[in-house]
Structures are given as C-alpha cells and as structure tokens.
Amino acid sequence: DQQVKQNSPSLSVQEGRISILNCDYTNSMFDYFLWYKKYPAEGPTFLISISSIKDKNEDGRFTVFLNKSAKHLSLHIVPSQPGDSAVYFCAVFGGSNYKLTFGKGTLLTVNP
Amino acid sequence: DAGVTQSPTHLIKTRGQQVTLRCSPKSGHDTVSWYQQALGQGPQFIFQYYEEEERQRGNFPDRFSGHQFPNYSSELNVNALLLGDSALYLCASSLAPGTYGYTFGSGTRLTVV
C-alpha cells in the first residue's frame, strides 16, 4: 500500500510560469513533509520541508502548502527556470516509523 | 565538507552472485539508511543503522543485510542476486534516527545479468 502518492508522472511548463507539483498521503500522523529534487546520476537533494503544524512554508522561489484535512501537499515553483527540470519526490516522515517514505516522483520539464 | 560518498558507482553482477556496496556518511552524521530505487519508482527504504545495529527494516527479504562500523560507515550486502535486484542503491545519512534531515549519496547503479 502506497502511503505517498504522486499521481502525475510528468509535468511540462514554460520558463517563467508557475510549476505546481502535487502529492497525497494516507496517514494523518506524519510529522514532516518534504520535497526532494533529483537530477540524473545524482542522489536526491533536499529542497524544502513543512511541519505538520503549519500550512505553508516559503524558501525563495519555492513554496510548500499543506492541507491536512485533504491529506494533500503541493510544491509551487515561481518563476520556473530551465535548471528546475528534474524529478521531484514528495516524502513524509514520522508517525510510527522514523524513516523517510517517498512517492514515485514527478518529472518536471521547464521549457525555455 | 564531504557529503555522503558511495562506492562503487556502477556494478554488473551475474544472477546468484553476492554484492557489497559501501557508504561513508556526511561528517557529523551517525545514522545511515539504505534505499533501493527501481526504474520509474521512488526510493524504497531497505533498513537503517545506528550505533552499529539495524534499527528499522523495510519490506525486503533476508538476502539484504547490512553492517555499520565504529566510524559510522556502512555496507549493504545482497546475496543470491536476482534480475529484479537491478536498481540504483542510495545511501543516506542523518544526525540521529529520529531526525528527517537526510543527505543522500549519488548511489550505486547495480545491474544483474
């Protein structure tokens, strides 16, 4: 059973526009929600996180929104840049197990 | 400041063989977690080591085993390799078992033929 679902395998946007990546989770007991970015031939790198007690966290062009009632997480990138093209993984932490659990990822392509 | 280093970067093995992958954690980190990332999938948790003991384990068979050394480095061993074990194996380190700030290495690409 998948605890973290990223239902869009891919997303394509134009440079300068907003990219919105979505993630759904099943367990309301998770403590932290994270986004990782992964380029080919590299390991995932941490992008941004949010605590379960908050509903929004910003870091420069990146904003993460948490809707606990819907068990939904989203990452907004504004403005999108070609260098943002990568696979983005949603991850959760906490509950009964203190380990990172990942979704399947969304491939973001930002076209110049 | 060296991050997480993994070796080797690529490996080709034959079905039935055994393989050992190595990981050195980021400086200051004492907890090591291993993940398997199959093609088109997200990283799947294999197990986590802290104080030289396996602390948590994911849904992987006993063919997957590990070890952590006193210097916090770690090894992942896979016995009786199957074609389905072909994947990218990622090592991540963190400050402690209960912290979510994982730093990942670039991974070892294992191909089983």
PDB file of C-alpha atoms in Angstrom:
ATOM      1  CA  ASP A   1       0.000   0.000   0.000  1.00  0.00           C
ATOM      2  CA  GLN A   2       1.347   3.354  -1.024  1.00  0.00           C
ATOM      3  CA  GLN A   3       1.488   5.843   1.809  1.00  0.00           C
ATOM      4  CA  VAL A   4       2.587   8.639  -0.508  1.00  0.00           C
ATOM      5  CA  LYS A   5       1.112   9.150  -3.954  1.00  0.00           C
ATOM      6  CA  GLN A   6       2.281  11.421  -6.725  1.00  0.00           C
ATOM      7  CA  ASN A   7      -0.319  10.888  -9.415  1.00  0.00           C
ATOM      8  CA  SER A   8       1.328  12.930 -12.160  1.00  0.00           C
ATOM      9  CA  PRO A   9       4.353  11.134 -13.615  1.00  0.00           C
ATOM     10  CA  SER A  10       5.333  14.223 -15.571  1.00  0.00           C
ATOM     11  CA  LEU A  11       4.677  17.951 -15.912  1.00  0.00           C
ATOM     12  CA  SER A  12       5.809  20.386 -18.582  1.00  0.00           C
ATOM     13  CA  VAL A  13       5.762  24.181 -18.113  1.00  0.00           C
ATOM     14  CA  GLN A  14       7.164  27.247 -19.838  1.00  0.00           C
ATOM     15  CA  GLU A  15      10.043  29.182 -18.357  1.00  0.00           C
ATOM     16  CA  GLY A  16       8.789  31.989 -16.135  1.00  0.00           C
ATOM     17  CA  ARG A  17       5.446  30.333 -15.398  1.00  0.00           C
ATOM     18  CA  ILE A  18       4.367  28.562 -12.209  1.00  0.00           C
ATOM     19  CA  SER A  19       5.012  24.858 -11.667  1.00  0.00           C
ATOM     20  CA  ILE A  20       2.662  23.063  -9.275  1.00  0.00           C
ATOM     21  CA  LEU A  21       3.528  19.573  -8.140  1.00  0.00           C
ATOM     22  CA  ASN A  22       1.068  17.577  -6.064  1.00  0.00           C
ATOM     23  CA  CYS A  23       1.267  14.804  -3.508  1.00  0.00           C
ATOM     24  CA  ASP A  24      -1.310  12.890  -1.452  1.00  0.00           C
ATOM     25  CA  TYR A  25      -0.665  10.875   1.675  1.00  0.00           C
ATOM     26  CA  THR A  26      -2.678   8.412   3.711  1.00  0.00           C
ATOM     27  CA  ASN A  27      -1.520   8.676   7.332  1.00  0.00           C
ATOM     28  CA  SER A  28      -2.565  11.725   9.311  1.00  0.00           C
ATOM     29  CA  MET A  29       0.147  11.002  11.909  1.00  0.00           C
ATOM     30  CA  PHE A  30       3.109  12.108   9.793  1.00  0.00           C
ATOM     31  CA  ASP A  31       5.142  14.890  11.431  1.00  0.00           C
ATOM     32  CA  TYR A  32       7.057  16.358   8.497  1.00  0.00           C
ATOM     33  CA  PHE A  33       6.559  16.604   4.769  1.00  0.00           C
ATOM     34  CA  LEU A  34       9.438  17.159   2.392  1.00  0.00           C
ATOM     35  CA  TRP A  35      10.282  17.706  -1.234  1.00  0.00           C
ATOM     36  CA  TYR A  36      13.456  16.370  -2.789  1.00  0.00           C
ATOM     37  CA  LYS A  37      14.828  17.102  -6.257  1.00  0.00           C
ATOM     38  CA  LYS A  38      16.813  14.561  -8.239  1.00  0.00           C
ATOM     39  CA  TYR A  39      18.925  15.043 -11.343  1.00  0.00           C
ATOM     40  CA  PRO A  40      20.064  12.033 -13.387  1.00  0.00           C
ATOM     41  CA  ALA A  41      23.165  10.300 -11.988  1.00  0.00           C
ATOM     42  CA  GLU A  42      22.844  12.182  -8.695  1.00  0.00           C
ATOM     43  CA  GLY A  43      21.220  11.389  -5.381  1.00  0.00           C
ATOM     44  CA  PRO A  44      18.088  13.218  -4.211  1.00  0.00           C
ATOM     45  CA  THR A  45      18.775  16.647  -2.711  1.00  0.00           C
ATOM     46  CA  PHE A  46      16.602  18.274  -0.094  1.00  0.00           C
ATOM     47  CA  LEU A  47      14.531  21.181  -1.358  1.00  0.00           C
ATOM     48  CA  ILE A  48      12.013  22.298   1.256  1.00  0.00           C
ATOM     49  CA  SER A  49      10.017  20.898   4.161  1.00  0.00           C
ATOM     50  CA  ILE A  50       6.979  21.710   6.264  1.00  0.00           C
ATOM     51  CA  SER A  51       5.925  20.670   9.726  1.00  0.00           C
ATOM     52  CA  SER A  52       2.504  19.152  10.281  1.00  0.00           C
ATOM     53  CA  ILE A  53       1.574  22.121  12.473  1.00  0.00           C
ATOM     54  CA  LYS A  54       1.964  24.598   9.614  1.00  0.00           C
ATOM     55  CA  ASP A  55       0.136  25.052   6.348  1.00  0.00           C
ATOM     56  CA  LYS A  56       2.690  26.998   4.315  1.00  0.00           C
ATOM     57  CA  ASN A  57       6.452  27.355   4.087  1.00  0.00           C
ATOM     58  CA  GLU A  58       8.403  29.529   1.649  1.00  0.00           C
ATOM     59  CA  ASP A  59      12.012  29.497   0.553  1.00  0.00           C
ATOM     60  CA  GLY A  60      12.783  31.828  -2.305  1.00  0.00           C
ATOM     61  CA  ARG A  61      11.009  30.629  -5.443  1.00  0.00           C
ATOM     62  CA  PHE A  62       9.735  27.501  -3.678  1.00  0.00           C
ATOM     63  CA  THR A  63       6.585  27.306  -1.536  1.00  0.00           C
ATOM     64  CA  VAL A  64       5.096  24.208   0.003  1.00  0.00           C
ATOM     65  CA  PHE A  65       1.436  24.075   1.015  1.00  0.00           C
ATOM     66  CA  LEU A  66      -0.043  21.518   3.381  1.00  0.00           C
ATOM     67  CA  ASN A  67      -3.774  20.735   3.519  1.00  0.00           C
ATOM     68  CA  LYS A  68      -4.129  18.333   6.438  1.00  0.00           C
ATOM     69  CA  SER A  69      -7.853  17.804   6.091  1.00  0.00           C
ATOM     70  CA  ALA A  70      -7.366  16.681   2.493  1.00  0.00           C
ATOM     71  CA  LYS A  71      -4.054  14.921   3.260  1.00  0.00           C
ATOM     72  CA  HIS A  72      -2.583  16.860   0.367  1.00  0.00           C
ATOM     73  CA  LEU A  73       0.764  18.527  -0.181  1.00  0.00           C
ATOM     74  CA  SER A  74       1.822  20.756  -3.058  1.00  0.00           C
ATOM     75  CA  LEU A  75       5.016  22.453  -4.200  1.00  0.00           C
ATOM     76  CA  HIS A  76       4.849  25.720  -6.112  1.00  0.00           C
ATOM     77  CA  ILE A  77       7.842  26.976  -8.082  1.00  0.00           C
ATOM     78  CA  VAL A  78       7.600  30.599  -9.246  1.00  0.00           C
ATOM     79  CA  PRO A  79       9.045  31.552 -11.641  1.00  0.00           C
ATOM     80  CA  SER A  80      10.107  28.244 -13.142  1.00  0.00           C
ATOM     81  CA  GLN A  81      13.562  28.053 -14.685  1.00  0.00           C
ATOM     82  CA  PRO A  82      15.081  25.501 -17.094  1.00  0.00           C
ATOM     83  CA  GLY A  83      17.503  24.447 -14.327  1.00  0.00           C
ATOM     84  CA  ASP A  84      14.493  23.305 -12.298  1.00  0.00           C
ATOM     85  CA  SER A  85      13.994  20.436 -14.755  1.00  0.00           C
ATOM     86  CA  ALA A  86      14.398  17.305 -12.623  1.00  0.00           C
ATOM     87  CA  VAL A  87      12.416  14.579 -10.880  1.00  0.00           C
ATOM     88  CA  TYR A  88      10.681  15.846  -7.747  1.00  0.00           C
ATOM     89  CA  PHE A  89       9.911  13.448  -4.923  1.00  0.00           C
ATOM     90  CA  CYS A  90       7.440  14.048  -2.156  1.00  0.00           C
ATOM     91  CA  ALA A  91       8.450  12.395   1.138  1.00  0.00           C
ATOM     92  CA  VAL A  92       6.906  12.007   4.574  1.00  0.00           C
ATOM     93  CA  PHE A  93       8.474  11.418   7.987  1.00  0.00           C
ATOM     94  CA  GLY A  94       7.175  10.405  11.366  1.00  0.00           C
ATOM     95  CA  GLY A  95       4.109   8.597  12.586  1.00  0.00           C
ATOM     96  CA  SER A  96       5.012   5.159  13.883  1.00  0.00           C
ATOM     97  CA  ASN A  97       8.231   4.863  11.863  1.00  0.00           C
ATOM     98  CA  TYR A  98      11.013   7.406  11.830  1.00  0.00           C
ATOM     99  CA  LYS A  99      12.139   6.977   8.270  1.00  0.00           C
ATOM    100  CA  LEU A 100      11.608   8.902   5.052  1.00  0.00           C
ATOM    101  CA  THR A 101       8.934   7.393   2.804  1.00  0.00           C
ATOM    102  CA  PHE A 102       8.882   8.594  -0.798  1.00  0.00           C
ATOM    103  CA  GLY A 103       6.358   8.903  -3.576  1.00  0.00           C
ATOM    104  CA  LYS A 104       7.136   7.731  -7.107  1.00  0.00           C
ATOM    105  CA  GLY A 105       8.180  11.164  -8.283  1.00  0.00           C
ATOM    106  CA  THR A 106       7.120  13.690 -10.916  1.00  0.00           C
ATOM    107  CA  LEU A 107       9.385  14.594 -13.821  1.00  0.00           C
ATOM    108  CA  LEU A 108       9.273  18.370 -14.273  1.00  0.00           C
ATOM    109  CA  THR A 109      10.421  19.797 -17.593  1.00  0.00           C
ATOM    110  CA  VAL A 110      10.759  23.578 -17.873  1.00  0.00           C
ATOM    111  CA  ASN A 111      10.955  24.672 -21.492  1.00  0.00           C
ATOM    112  CA  PRO A 112      12.916  27.821 -22.431  1.00  0.00           C
TER     113      PRO A 112
ATOM    114  CA  ASP B   1      32.849  19.343   3.622  1.00  0.00           C
ATOM    115  CA  ALA B   2      32.417  15.885   2.107  1.00  0.00           C
ATOM    116  CA  GLY B   3      28.858  14.746   1.799  1.00  0.00           C
ATOM    117  CA  VAL B   4      27.787  11.123   1.560  1.00  0.00           C
ATOM    118  CA  THR B   5      30.113   9.035  -0.577  1.00  0.00           C
ATOM    119  CA  GLN B   6      29.174   5.696  -2.093  1.00  0.00           C
ATOM    120  CA  SER B   7      31.253   3.101  -3.885  1.00  0.00           C
ATOM    121  CA  PRO B   8      31.336   1.743  -6.451  1.00  0.00           C
ATOM    122  CA  THR B   9      29.306   3.994  -8.752  1.00  0.00           C
ATOM    123  CA  HIS B  10      28.418   1.184 -11.136  1.00  0.00           C
ATOM    124  CA  LEU B  11      28.448  -2.578 -10.832  1.00  0.00           C
ATOM    125  CA  ILE B  12      27.470  -5.503 -13.039  1.00  0.00           C
ATOM    126  CA  LYS B  13      26.847  -8.878 -11.415  1.00  0.00           C
ATOM    127  CA  THR B  14      25.500 -12.248 -12.510  1.00  0.00           C
ATOM    128  CA  ARG B  15      22.380 -13.853 -11.080  1.00  0.00           C
ATOM    129  CA  GLY B  16      23.147 -15.823  -7.933  1.00  0.00           C
ATOM    130  CA  GLN B  17      26.222 -13.806  -7.047  1.00  0.00           C
ATOM    131  CA  GLN B  18      26.701 -11.687  -3.964  1.00  0.00           C
ATOM    132  CA  VAL B  19      27.453  -7.962  -3.862  1.00  0.00           C
ATOM    133  CA  THR B  20      28.674  -5.474  -1.256  1.00  0.00           C
ATOM    134  CA  LEU B  21      28.019  -1.753  -1.539  1.00  0.00           C
ATOM    135  CA  ARG B  22      29.736   0.826   0.633  1.00  0.00           C
ATOM    136  CA  CYS B  23      28.774   4.165   2.125  1.00  0.00           C
ATOM    137  CA  SER B  24      30.567   6.849   4.120  1.00  0.00           C
ATOM    138  CA  PRO B  25      28.185   9.246   5.861  1.00  0.00           C
ATOM    139  CA  LYS B  26      28.390  13.007   5.932  1.00  0.00           C
ATOM    140  CA  SER B  27      30.711  14.354   8.603  1.00  0.00           C
ATOM    141  CA  GLY B  28      28.852  14.612  11.913  1.00  0.00           C
ATOM    142  CA  HIS B  29      26.145  12.131  10.943  1.00  0.00           C
ATOM    143  CA  ASP B  30      25.890   8.830  12.798  1.00  0.00           C
ATOM    144  CA  THR B  31      22.818   7.224  11.245  1.00  0.00           C
ATOM    145  CA  VAL B  32      22.797   5.528   7.853  1.00  0.00           C
ATOM    146  CA  SER B  33      19.772   4.449   5.832  1.00  0.00           C
ATOM    147  CA  TRP B  34      19.754   2.453   2.618  1.00  0.00           C
ATOM    148  CA  TYR B  35      17.224   2.781  -0.181  1.00  0.00           C
ATOM    149  CA  GLN B  36      16.550   0.908  -3.414  1.00  0.00           C
ATOM    150  CA  GLN B  37      15.283   2.906  -6.379  1.00  0.00           C
ATOM    151  CA  ALA B  38      13.999   0.812  -9.252  1.00  0.00           C
ATOM    152  CA  LEU B  39      13.448   2.396 -12.651  1.00  0.00           C
ATOM    153  CA  GLY B  40      10.450   4.731 -12.616  1.00  0.00           C
ATOM    154  CA  GLN B  41       9.894   4.309  -8.883  1.00  0.00           C
ATOM    155  CA  GLY B  42      10.633   6.320  -5.805  1.00  0.00           C
ATOM    156  CA  PRO B  43      13.330   5.249  -3.346  1.00  0.00           C
ATOM    157  CA  GLN B  44      12.195   2.309  -1.214  1.00  0.00           C
ATOM    158  CA  PHE B  45      13.501   2.003   2.356  1.00  0.00           C
ATOM    159  CA  ILE B  46      15.637  -1.088   2.971  1.00  0.00           C
ATOM    160  CA  PHE B  47      16.972  -0.544   6.508  1.00  0.00           C
ATOM    161  CA  GLN B  48      18.595   1.907   8.877  1.00  0.00           C
ATOM    162  CA  TYR B  49      21.683   1.542  11.045  1.00  0.00           C
ATOM    163  CA  TYR B  50      22.557   3.390  14.224  1.00  0.00           C
ATOM    164  CA  GLU B  51      25.164   2.507  16.835  1.00  0.00           C
ATOM    165  CA  GLU B  52      26.191  -0.458  14.667  1.00  0.00           C
ATOM    166  CA  GLU B  53      22.749  -2.032  14.920  1.00  0.00           C
ATOM    167  CA  GLU B  54      19.870  -2.374  12.470  1.00  0.00           C
ATOM    168  CA  ARG B  55      17.152  -0.155  13.932  1.00  0.00           C
ATOM    169  CA  GLN B  56      14.436  -0.301  11.293  1.00  0.00           C
ATOM    170  CA  ARG B  57      13.797  -2.508   8.305  1.00  0.00           C
ATOM    171  CA  GLY B  58      11.593  -2.149   5.271  1.00  0.00           C
ATOM    172  CA  ASN B  59       9.864  -4.890   3.330  1.00  0.00           C
ATOM    173  CA  PHE B  60      12.961  -6.572   1.905  1.00  0.00           C
ATOM    174  CA  PRO B  61      13.968 -10.246   2.162  1.00  0.00           C
ATOM    175  CA  ASP B  62      16.769 -11.534   4.353  1.00  0.00           C
ATOM    176  CA  ARG B  63      19.026 -11.653   1.288  1.00  0.00           C
ATOM    177  CA  PHE B  64      19.543  -7.975   2.026  1.00  0.00           C
ATOM    178  CA  SER B  65      21.777  -7.421   5.020  1.00  0.00           C
ATOM    179  CA  GLY B  66      23.969  -4.660   6.296  1.00  0.00           C
ATOM    180  CA  HIS B  67      26.588  -3.549   8.696  1.00  0.00           C
ATOM    181  CA  GLN B  68      27.690  -0.343  10.335  1.00  0.00           C
ATOM    182  CA  PHE B  69      31.245   0.203  11.519  1.00  0.00           C
ATOM    183  CA  PRO B  70      32.506   2.185  14.530  1.00  0.00           C
ATOM    184  CA  ASN B  71      33.384   5.109  12.204  1.00  0.00           C
ATOM    185  CA  TYR B  72      29.674   5.168  11.130  1.00  0.00           C
ATOM    186  CA  SER B  73      30.373   3.939   7.600  1.00  0.00           C
ATOM    187  CA  SER B  74      28.095   1.201   6.354  1.00  0.00           C
ATOM    188  CA  GLU B  75      27.848  -1.691   3.944  1.00  0.00           C
ATOM    189  CA  LEU B  76      24.863  -3.184   2.157  1.00  0.00           C
ATOM    190  CA  ASN B  77      25.153  -6.847   1.190  1.00  0.00           C
ATOM    191  CA  VAL B  78      22.838  -8.634  -1.192  1.00  0.00           C
ATOM    192  CA  ASN B  79      23.085 -12.422  -1.566  1.00  0.00           C
ATOM    193  CA  ALA B  80      21.748 -14.678  -4.308  1.00  0.00           C
ATOM    194  CA  LEU B  81      21.175 -11.797  -6.698  1.00  0.00           C
ATOM    195  CA  LEU B  82      18.043 -11.776  -8.825  1.00  0.00           C
ATOM    196  CA  LEU B  83      17.411  -9.870 -12.027  1.00  0.00           C
ATOM    197  CA  GLY B  84      14.873  -7.814 -10.072  1.00  0.00           C
ATOM    198  CA  ASP B  85      17.606  -6.536  -7.782  1.00  0.00           C
ATOM    199  CA  SER B  86      18.838  -4.326 -10.614  1.00  0.00           C
ATOM    200  CA  ALA B  87      18.362  -0.784  -9.329  1.00  0.00           C
ATOM    201  CA  LEU B  88      20.022   2.334  -8.009  1.00  0.00           C
ATOM    202  CA  TYR B  89      21.010   1.835  -4.377  1.00  0.00           C
ATOM    203  CA  LEU B  90      21.073   5.027  -2.364  1.00  0.00           C
ATOM    204  CA  CYS B  91      22.695   5.623   0.969  1.00  0.00           C
ATOM    205  CA  ALA B  92      21.505   8.466   3.181  1.00  0.00           C
ATOM    206  CA  SER B  93      22.944   9.745   6.428  1.00  0.00           C
ATOM    207  CA  SER B  94      21.349  11.796   9.187  1.00  0.00           C
ATOM    208  CA  LEU B  95      22.219  13.280  12.575  1.00  0.00           C
ATOM    209  CA  ALA B  96      20.188  10.743  14.538  1.00  0.00           C
ATOM    210  CA  PRO B  97      17.481   8.112  13.934  1.00  0.00           C
ATOM    211  CA  GLY B  98      14.663  10.471  14.810  1.00  0.00           C
ATOM    212  CA  THR B  99      15.695  13.323  12.504  1.00  0.00           C
ATOM    213  CA  TYR B 100      14.434  13.822   8.965  1.00  0.00           C
ATOM    214  CA  GLY B 101      17.386  15.776   7.563  1.00  0.00           C
ATOM    215  CA  TYR B 102      18.693  13.045   5.270  1.00  0.00           C
ATOM    216  CA  THR B 103      21.671  13.689   3.000  1.00  0.00           C
ATOM    217  CA  PHE B 104      21.883  11.289   0.084  1.00  0.00           C
ATOM    218  CA  GLY B 105      24.834   9.970  -1.838  1.00  0.00           C
ATOM    219  CA  SER B 106      24.846   9.703  -5.620  1.00  0.00           C
ATOM    220  CA  GLY B 107      24.102   5.998  -5.441  1.00  0.00           C
ATOM    221  CA  THR B 108      25.447   2.742  -6.823  1.00  0.00           C
ATOM    222  CA  ARG B 109      23.884   1.522 -10.057  1.00  0.00           C
ATOM    223  CA  LEU B 110      23.649  -2.290  -9.810  1.00  0.00           C
ATOM    224  CA  THR B 111      22.866  -4.300 -12.907  1.00  0.00           C
ATOM    225  CA  VAL B 112      22.190  -8.022 -12.542  1.00  0.00           C
ATOM    226  CA  VAL B 113      22.507 -10.061 -15.755  1.00  0.00           C
TER     227      VAL B 113
END
